[in-house]
Short mmCIF file of C-alpha atoms and ligand atoms in Angstrom, two decimals:
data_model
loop_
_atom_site.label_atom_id
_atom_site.label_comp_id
_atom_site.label_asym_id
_atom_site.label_seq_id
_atom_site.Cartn_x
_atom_site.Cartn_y
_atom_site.Cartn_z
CA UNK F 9 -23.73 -5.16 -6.96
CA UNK F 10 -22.84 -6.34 -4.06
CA UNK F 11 -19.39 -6.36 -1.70
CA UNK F 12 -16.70 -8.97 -2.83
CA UNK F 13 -14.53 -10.50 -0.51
CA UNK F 14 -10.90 -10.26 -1.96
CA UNK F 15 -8.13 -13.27 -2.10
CA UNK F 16 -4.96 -11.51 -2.52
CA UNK F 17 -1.95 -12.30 -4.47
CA UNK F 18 1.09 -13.42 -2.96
CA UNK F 19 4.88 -12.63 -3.44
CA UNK F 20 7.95 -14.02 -2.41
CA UNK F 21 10.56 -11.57 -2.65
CA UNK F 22 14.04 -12.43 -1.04
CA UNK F 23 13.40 -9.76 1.98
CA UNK F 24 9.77 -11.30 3.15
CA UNK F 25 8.98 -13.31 6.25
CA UNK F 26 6.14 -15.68 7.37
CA UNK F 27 4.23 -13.17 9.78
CA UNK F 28 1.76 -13.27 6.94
CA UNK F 29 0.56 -16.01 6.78
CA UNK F 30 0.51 -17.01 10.40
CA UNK F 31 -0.69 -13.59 11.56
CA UNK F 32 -3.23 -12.57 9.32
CA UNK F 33 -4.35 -15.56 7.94
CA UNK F 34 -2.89 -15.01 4.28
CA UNK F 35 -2.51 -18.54 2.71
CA UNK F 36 0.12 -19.32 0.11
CA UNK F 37 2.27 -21.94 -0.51
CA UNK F 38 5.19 -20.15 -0.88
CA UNK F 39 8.01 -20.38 1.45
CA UNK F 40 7.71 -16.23 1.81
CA UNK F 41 4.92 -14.20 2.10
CA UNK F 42 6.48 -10.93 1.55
CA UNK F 43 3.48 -9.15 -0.05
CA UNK F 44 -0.23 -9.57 0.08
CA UNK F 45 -1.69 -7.47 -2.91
CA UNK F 46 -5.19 -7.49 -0.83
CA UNK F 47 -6.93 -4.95 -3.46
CA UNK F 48 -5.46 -5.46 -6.56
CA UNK F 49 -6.00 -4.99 -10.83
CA UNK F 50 -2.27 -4.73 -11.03
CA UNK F 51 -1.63 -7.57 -14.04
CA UNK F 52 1.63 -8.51 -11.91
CA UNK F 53 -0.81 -10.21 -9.46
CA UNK F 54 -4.74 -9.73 -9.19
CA UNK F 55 -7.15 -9.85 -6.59
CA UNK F 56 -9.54 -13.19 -6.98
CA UNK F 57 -12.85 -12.85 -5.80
CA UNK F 58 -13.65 -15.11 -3.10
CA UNK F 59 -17.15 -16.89 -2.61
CA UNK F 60 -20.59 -15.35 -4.25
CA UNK F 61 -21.54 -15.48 -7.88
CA UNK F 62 -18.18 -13.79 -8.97
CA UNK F 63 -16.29 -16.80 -7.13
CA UNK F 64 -12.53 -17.37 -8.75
CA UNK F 65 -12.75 -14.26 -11.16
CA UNK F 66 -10.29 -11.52 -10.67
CA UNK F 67 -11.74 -8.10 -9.24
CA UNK F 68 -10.33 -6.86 -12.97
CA UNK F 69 -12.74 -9.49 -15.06
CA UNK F 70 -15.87 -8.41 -12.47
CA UNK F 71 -14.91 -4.83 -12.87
CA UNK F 72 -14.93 -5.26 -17.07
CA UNK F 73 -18.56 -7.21 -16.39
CA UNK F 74 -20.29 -4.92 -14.45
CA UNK F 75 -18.81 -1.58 -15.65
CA UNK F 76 -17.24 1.21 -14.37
CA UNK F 77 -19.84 2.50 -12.39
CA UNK F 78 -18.63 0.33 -9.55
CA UNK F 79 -15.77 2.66 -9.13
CA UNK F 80 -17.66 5.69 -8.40
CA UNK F 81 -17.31 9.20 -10.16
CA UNK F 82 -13.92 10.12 -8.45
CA UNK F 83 -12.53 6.78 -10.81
CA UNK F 84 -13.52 8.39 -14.16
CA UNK F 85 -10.10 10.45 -13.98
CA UNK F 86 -8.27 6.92 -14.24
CA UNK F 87 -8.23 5.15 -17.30
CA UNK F 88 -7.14 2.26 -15.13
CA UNK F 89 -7.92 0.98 -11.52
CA UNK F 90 -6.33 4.00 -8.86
CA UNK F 91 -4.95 2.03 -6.85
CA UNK F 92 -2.97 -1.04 -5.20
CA UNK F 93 -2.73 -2.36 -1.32
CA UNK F 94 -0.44 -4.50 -0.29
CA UNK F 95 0.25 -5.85 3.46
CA UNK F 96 4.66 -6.28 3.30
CA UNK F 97 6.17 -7.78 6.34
CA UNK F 98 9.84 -6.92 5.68
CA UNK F 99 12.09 -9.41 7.66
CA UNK F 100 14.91 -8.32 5.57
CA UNK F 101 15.48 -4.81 4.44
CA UNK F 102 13.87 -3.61 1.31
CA UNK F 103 16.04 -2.46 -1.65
CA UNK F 104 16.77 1.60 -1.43
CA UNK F 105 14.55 2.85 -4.22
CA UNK F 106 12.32 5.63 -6.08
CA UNK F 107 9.33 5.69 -8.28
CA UNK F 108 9.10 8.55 -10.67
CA UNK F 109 5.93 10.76 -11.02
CA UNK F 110 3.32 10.18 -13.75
CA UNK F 111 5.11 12.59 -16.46
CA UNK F 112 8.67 10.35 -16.03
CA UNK F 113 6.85 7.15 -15.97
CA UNK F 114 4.92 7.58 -18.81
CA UNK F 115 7.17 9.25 -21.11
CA UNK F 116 9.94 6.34 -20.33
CA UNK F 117 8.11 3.31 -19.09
CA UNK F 118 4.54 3.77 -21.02
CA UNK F 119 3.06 3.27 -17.32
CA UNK F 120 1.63 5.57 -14.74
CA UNK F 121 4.37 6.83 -12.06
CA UNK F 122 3.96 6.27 -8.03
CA UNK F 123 2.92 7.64 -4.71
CA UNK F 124 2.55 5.31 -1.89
CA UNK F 125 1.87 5.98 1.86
CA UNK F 126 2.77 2.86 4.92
CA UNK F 127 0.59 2.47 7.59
CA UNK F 128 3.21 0.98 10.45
CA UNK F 129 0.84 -2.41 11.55
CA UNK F 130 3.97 -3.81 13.67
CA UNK F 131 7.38 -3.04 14.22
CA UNK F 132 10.83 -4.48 16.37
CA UNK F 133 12.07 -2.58 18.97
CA UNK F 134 14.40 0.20 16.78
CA UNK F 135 12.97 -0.79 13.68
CA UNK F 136 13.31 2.11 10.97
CA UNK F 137 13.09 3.06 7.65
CA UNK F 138 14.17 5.62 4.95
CA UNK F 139 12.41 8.44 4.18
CA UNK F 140 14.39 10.87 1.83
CA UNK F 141 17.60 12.33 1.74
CA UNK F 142 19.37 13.59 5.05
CA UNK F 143 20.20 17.38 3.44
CA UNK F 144 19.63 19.10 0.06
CA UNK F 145 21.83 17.58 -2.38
CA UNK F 146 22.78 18.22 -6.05
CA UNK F 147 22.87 15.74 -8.99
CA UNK F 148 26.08 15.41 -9.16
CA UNK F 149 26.59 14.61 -5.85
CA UNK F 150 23.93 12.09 -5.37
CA UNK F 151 25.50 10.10 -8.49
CA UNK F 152 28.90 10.24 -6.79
CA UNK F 153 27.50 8.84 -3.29
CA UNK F 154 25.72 6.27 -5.04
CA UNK F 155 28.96 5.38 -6.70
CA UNK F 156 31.45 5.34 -4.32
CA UNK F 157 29.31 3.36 -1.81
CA UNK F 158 28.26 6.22 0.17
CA UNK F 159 24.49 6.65 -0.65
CA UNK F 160 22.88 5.48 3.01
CA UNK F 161 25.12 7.95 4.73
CA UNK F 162 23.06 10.70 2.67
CA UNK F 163 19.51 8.74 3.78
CA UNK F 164 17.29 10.13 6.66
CA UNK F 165 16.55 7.21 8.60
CA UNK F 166 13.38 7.62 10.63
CA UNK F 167 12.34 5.34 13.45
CA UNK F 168 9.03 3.77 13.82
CA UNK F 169 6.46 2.79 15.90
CA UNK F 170 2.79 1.08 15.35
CA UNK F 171 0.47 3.60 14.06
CA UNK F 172 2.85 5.52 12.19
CA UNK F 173 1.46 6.81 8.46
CA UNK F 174 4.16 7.88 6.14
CA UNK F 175 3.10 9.71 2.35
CA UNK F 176 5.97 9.09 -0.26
CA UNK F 177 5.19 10.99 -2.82
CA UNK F 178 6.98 10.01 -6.41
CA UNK F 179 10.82 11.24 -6.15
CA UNK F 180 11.28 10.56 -3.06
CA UNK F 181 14.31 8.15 -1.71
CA UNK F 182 12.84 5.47 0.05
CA UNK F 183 13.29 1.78 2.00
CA UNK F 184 11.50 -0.20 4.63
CA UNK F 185 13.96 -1.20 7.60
CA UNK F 186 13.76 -5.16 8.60
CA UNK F 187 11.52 -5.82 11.15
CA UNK F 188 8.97 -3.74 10.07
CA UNK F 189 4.93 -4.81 9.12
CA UNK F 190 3.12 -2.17 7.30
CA UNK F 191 0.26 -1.65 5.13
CA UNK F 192 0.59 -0.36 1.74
CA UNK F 193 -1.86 1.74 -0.47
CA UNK F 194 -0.17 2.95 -3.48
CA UNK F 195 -0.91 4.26 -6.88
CA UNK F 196 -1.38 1.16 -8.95
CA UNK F 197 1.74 1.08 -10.91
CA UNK F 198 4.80 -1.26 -10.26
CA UNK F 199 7.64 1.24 -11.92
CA UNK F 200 10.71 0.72 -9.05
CA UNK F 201 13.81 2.59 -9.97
CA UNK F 202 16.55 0.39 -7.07
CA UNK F 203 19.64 2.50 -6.29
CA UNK F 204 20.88 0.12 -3.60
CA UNK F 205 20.49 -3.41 -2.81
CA UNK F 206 22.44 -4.05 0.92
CA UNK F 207 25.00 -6.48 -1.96
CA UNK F 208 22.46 -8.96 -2.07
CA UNK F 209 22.41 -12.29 -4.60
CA UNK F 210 19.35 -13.47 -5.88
CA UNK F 211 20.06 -16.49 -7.93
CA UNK F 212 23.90 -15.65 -7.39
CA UNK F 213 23.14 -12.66 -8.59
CA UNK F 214 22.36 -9.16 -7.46
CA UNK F 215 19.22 -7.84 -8.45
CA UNK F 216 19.46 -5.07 -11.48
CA UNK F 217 19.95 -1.25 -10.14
CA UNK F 218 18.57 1.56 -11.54
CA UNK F 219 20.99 4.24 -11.22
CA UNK F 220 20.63 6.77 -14.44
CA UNK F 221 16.75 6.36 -13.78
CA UNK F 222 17.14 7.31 -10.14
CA UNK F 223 19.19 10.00 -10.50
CA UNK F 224 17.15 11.78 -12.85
CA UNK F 225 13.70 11.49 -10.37
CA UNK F 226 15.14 11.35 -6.92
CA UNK F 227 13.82 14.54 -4.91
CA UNK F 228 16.83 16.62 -4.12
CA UNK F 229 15.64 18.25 -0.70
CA UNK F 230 14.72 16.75 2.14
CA UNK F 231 10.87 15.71 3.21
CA UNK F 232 8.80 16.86 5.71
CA UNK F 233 8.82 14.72 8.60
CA UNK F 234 6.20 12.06 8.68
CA UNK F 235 4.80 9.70 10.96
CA UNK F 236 1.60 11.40 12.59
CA UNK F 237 -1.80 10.73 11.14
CA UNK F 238 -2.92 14.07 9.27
CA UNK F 239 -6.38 14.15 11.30
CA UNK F 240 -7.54 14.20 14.52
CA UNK F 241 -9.13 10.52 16.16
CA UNK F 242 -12.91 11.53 16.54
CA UNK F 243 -15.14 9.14 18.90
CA UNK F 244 -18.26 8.36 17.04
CA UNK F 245 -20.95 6.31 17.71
CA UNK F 246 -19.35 2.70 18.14
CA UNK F 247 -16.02 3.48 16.88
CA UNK F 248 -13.02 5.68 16.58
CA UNK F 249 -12.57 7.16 13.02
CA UNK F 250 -8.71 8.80 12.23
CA UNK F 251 -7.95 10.54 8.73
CA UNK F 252 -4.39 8.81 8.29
CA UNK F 253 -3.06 10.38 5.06
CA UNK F 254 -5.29 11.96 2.13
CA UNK F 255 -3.84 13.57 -1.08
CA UNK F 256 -5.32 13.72 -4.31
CA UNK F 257 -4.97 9.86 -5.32
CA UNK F 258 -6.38 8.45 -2.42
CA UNK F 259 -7.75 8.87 1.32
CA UNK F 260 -6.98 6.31 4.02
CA UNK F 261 -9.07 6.29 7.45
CA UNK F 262 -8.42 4.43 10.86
CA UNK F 263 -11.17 2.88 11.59
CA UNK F 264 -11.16 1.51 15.43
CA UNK F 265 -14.55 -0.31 15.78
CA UNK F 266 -15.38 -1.75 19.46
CA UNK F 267 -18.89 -2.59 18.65
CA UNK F 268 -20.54 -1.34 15.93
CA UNK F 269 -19.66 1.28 12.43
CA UNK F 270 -22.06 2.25 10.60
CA UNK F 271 -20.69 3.12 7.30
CA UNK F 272 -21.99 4.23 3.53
CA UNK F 273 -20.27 3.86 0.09
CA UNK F 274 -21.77 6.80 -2.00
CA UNK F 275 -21.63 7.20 -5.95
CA UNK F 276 -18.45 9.06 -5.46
CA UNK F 277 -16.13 6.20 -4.86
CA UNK F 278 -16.23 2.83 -3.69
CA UNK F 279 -14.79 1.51 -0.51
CA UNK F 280 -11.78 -0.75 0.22
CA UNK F 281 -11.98 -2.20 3.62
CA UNK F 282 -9.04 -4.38 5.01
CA UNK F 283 -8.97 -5.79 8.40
CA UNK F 284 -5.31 -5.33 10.20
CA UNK F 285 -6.49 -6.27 14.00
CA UNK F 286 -9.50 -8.09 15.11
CA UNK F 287 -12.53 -9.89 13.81
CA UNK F 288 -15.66 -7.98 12.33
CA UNK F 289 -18.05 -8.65 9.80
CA UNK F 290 -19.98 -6.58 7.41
CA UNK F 291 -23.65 -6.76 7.43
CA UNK F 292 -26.52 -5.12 5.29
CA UNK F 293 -29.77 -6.91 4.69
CA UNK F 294 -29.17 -10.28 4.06
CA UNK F 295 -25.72 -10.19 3.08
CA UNK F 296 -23.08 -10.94 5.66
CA UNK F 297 -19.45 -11.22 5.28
CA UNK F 298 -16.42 -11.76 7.68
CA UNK F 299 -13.92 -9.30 7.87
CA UNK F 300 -11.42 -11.08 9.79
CA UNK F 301 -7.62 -9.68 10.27
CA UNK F 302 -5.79 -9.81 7.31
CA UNK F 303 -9.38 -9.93 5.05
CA UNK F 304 -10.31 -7.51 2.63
CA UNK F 305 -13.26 -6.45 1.33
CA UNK F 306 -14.22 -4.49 -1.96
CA UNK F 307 -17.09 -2.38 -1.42
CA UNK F 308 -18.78 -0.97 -4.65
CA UNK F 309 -19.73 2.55 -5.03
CA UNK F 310 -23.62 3.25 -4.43
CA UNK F 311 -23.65 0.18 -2.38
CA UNK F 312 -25.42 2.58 0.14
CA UNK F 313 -25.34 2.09 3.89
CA UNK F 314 -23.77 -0.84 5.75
CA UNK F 315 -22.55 -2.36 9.45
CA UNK F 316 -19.54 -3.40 10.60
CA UNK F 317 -19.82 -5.65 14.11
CA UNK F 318 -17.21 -6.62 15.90
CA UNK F 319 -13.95 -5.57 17.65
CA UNK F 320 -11.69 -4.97 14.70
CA UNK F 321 -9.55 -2.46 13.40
CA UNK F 322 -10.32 -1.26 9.80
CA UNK F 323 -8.13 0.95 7.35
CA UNK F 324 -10.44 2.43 4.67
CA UNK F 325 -9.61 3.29 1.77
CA UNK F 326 -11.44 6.07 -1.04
CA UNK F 327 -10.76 7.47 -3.96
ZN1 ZN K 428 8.20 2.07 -2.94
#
C-alpha cells in the first residue's frame, strides 16, 4: 500500500480564525477555519483521501479495505483508530474544559476518554494558555469557584512561545489563549466536559457546560510544568530530529529537514507526517508526493524506507 495524501475536515467553531486557510493552504468554504482534522477516522469529521486509486474515500473506508495491517502491530491494542490531529488557530479563546480518562469515558459516555499534547506553531506577543489548576484544590472547592464565577482565578496560566509542546493528560483543566496556532495530536475521542465559556452566545445562546462531569474528572493538583520538548535536537544527516512529547498513546518528533530525511515506516506502526513550515515532498521509487505546509500525509506501516526533499518542517507522528 502505498502513502495517501490526506484532505482534512474542517470546523467552524465560534473561537476560529482564517490563518488556516491563508497560511497553510487548508481550503474550506466556511467563513472559519478553526480546526483542520489533518489525520482523522473520528466519525465527527474524516480524513478524505486525496488523489491515487483511493481518491475521495475516507482514510476510515481505505483502512476497512485494506485491513488492519496498515496500522502496524502497536494498533492491535485499539479497537479503533489511536488517534486524531488537528491544526486549531484560536483567534478567540477556547472554552475552559476537561476530558476524562478512558475508565470515566467509557463507563458514562460509551467512548474512549482523552489525552492530547499542542505543539505551539505560532503565537501573539503574550499569548497564553491554561494548563491545570494554580494550587491543590478539593472538590468542594473547585465546585464553589466554578459557581460563584471564580474558576480562572484558580487556573495556571502559562505563556507561550513557538516550539512549545504541552502533554494534557485526561483530568487535567485546560484552554488555549486567543492568539495562539498549535498543532494537535490527541487520542481519537471527542468527549469535552466545558466548565467555562468567557459568557459567550452561540445562536443567542451559550454553549451547554459540563459542570457535575467536570468536577468529578478534573485533576485536583497542579501539573508539572510544560513547554520544553522531552528530547534532545540531534543533527543527523540532512535534518534535525527532536522527540517532542511521547507517552504510551502516541510519539511526536520534530522533524527540521534542510535538504534531505531519510525516513522508514516499520511493521510496528505507521507514520503520520504533517507539514507545519516549508515545502518538501516525499519520494520512494516512483511515487512522489508534495508535502507542502499545512499537507499531511498517511504513511502505512511496512511501507519501508522513504525521502523527504526539501526545506520543510515535519511533526511525525507513531503509535
Ligand atoms: Zn482539550
Amino acid at each position: 500500500m502505498k502513502p495517501l495524501k490526506l484532505i482534512p475536515a474542517v470546523k467552524d467553531y465560534i473561537w476560529g480564525g482564517n490563518r488556516l486557510k491563508e497560511e497553510y493552504g487548508v481550503e474550506s468554504p466556511l467563513e472559519k477555519q478553526a480546526e483542520a482534522w489533518v489525520l482523522s477516522c473520528h466519525k465527527d469529521g474524516e480524513s478524505v483521501v486525496s488523489g491515487g486509486r483511493y481518491d475521495g474515500m475516507t482514510l476510515s473506508q481505505v483502512i476497512a479495505e485494506k485491513g488492519k495491517d496498515c496500522l502496524g502491530k502497536n494498533a492491535e491494542r485499539f479497537d479503533y483508530f489511536p488517534i486524531l490531529i488537528k491544526l486549531i488557530d484560536a483567534k478567540d479563546n477556547l472554552s475552559v474544559q476537561v476530558h476524562p480518562d478512558d475508565k470515566y469515558a467509557m463507563e458514562n459516555e460509551g467512548q474512549y476518554g482523552k489525552t492530547e499534547a499542542w505543539y505551539i506553531l505560532d503565537c501573539e506577543e503574550g499569548a497564553e494558555l491554561i494548563y491545570g489548576l494554580r494550587q491543590s484544590m478539593t472538590k468542594q472547592e473547585l465546585r464553589a469557584s466554578i459557581e460563584n464565577g471564580t474558576l480562572l482565578d484558580g487556573l495556571n496560566r502559562v505563556k507561550v512561545k513557538k516550539g512549545d509542546i504541552f502533554l494534557i493528560q485526561s483530568g487535567t483543566v485546560h484552554a488555549i489563549g486567543k492568539g495562539i496556532l498549535l498543532a494537535e495530536i490527541q487520542q481519537n475521542s471527542n468527549v469535552t466536559y466545558r466548565v467555562y465559556d468567557y459568557g459567550r452566545l452561540q445562536n443567542g445562546k451559550p454553549r451547554e457546560l459540563h459542570i457535575d462531569k467536570a468536577v468529578d474528572v478534573i485533576n485536583l493538583n497542579p501539573v508539572l510544568a510544560g513547554g520544553e520538548p522531552q528530547g534532545e535536537r540531534e543533527e543527523l544527516d540532512g535534518f534535525c530530529k527532536t522527540l517532542l512529547v511521547s507517552c504510551d498513546l502516541f510519539t511526536v518528533n520534530r522533524l527540521e529537514i534542510e535538504e534531505k530525511a531519510s525516513l522508514c515506516a516499520d511493521e510496528t506502526s505507521f507514520v503520520s507526517l504533517v507539514a507545519v513550515d516549508g515545502n518538501g515532498v516525499l519520494m520512494k521509487d516512483d511515487i512522489t508526493m508534495t508535502l507542502y505546509k499545512g499537507e499531511s500525509i498517511f504513511v502505512p506501516a511496512s511501507f519501508g524506507e522513504f525521502d523527504i526533499l526539501g526545506n520543510v518542517t515535519v511533526l511525525e507522528t507513531r503509535v
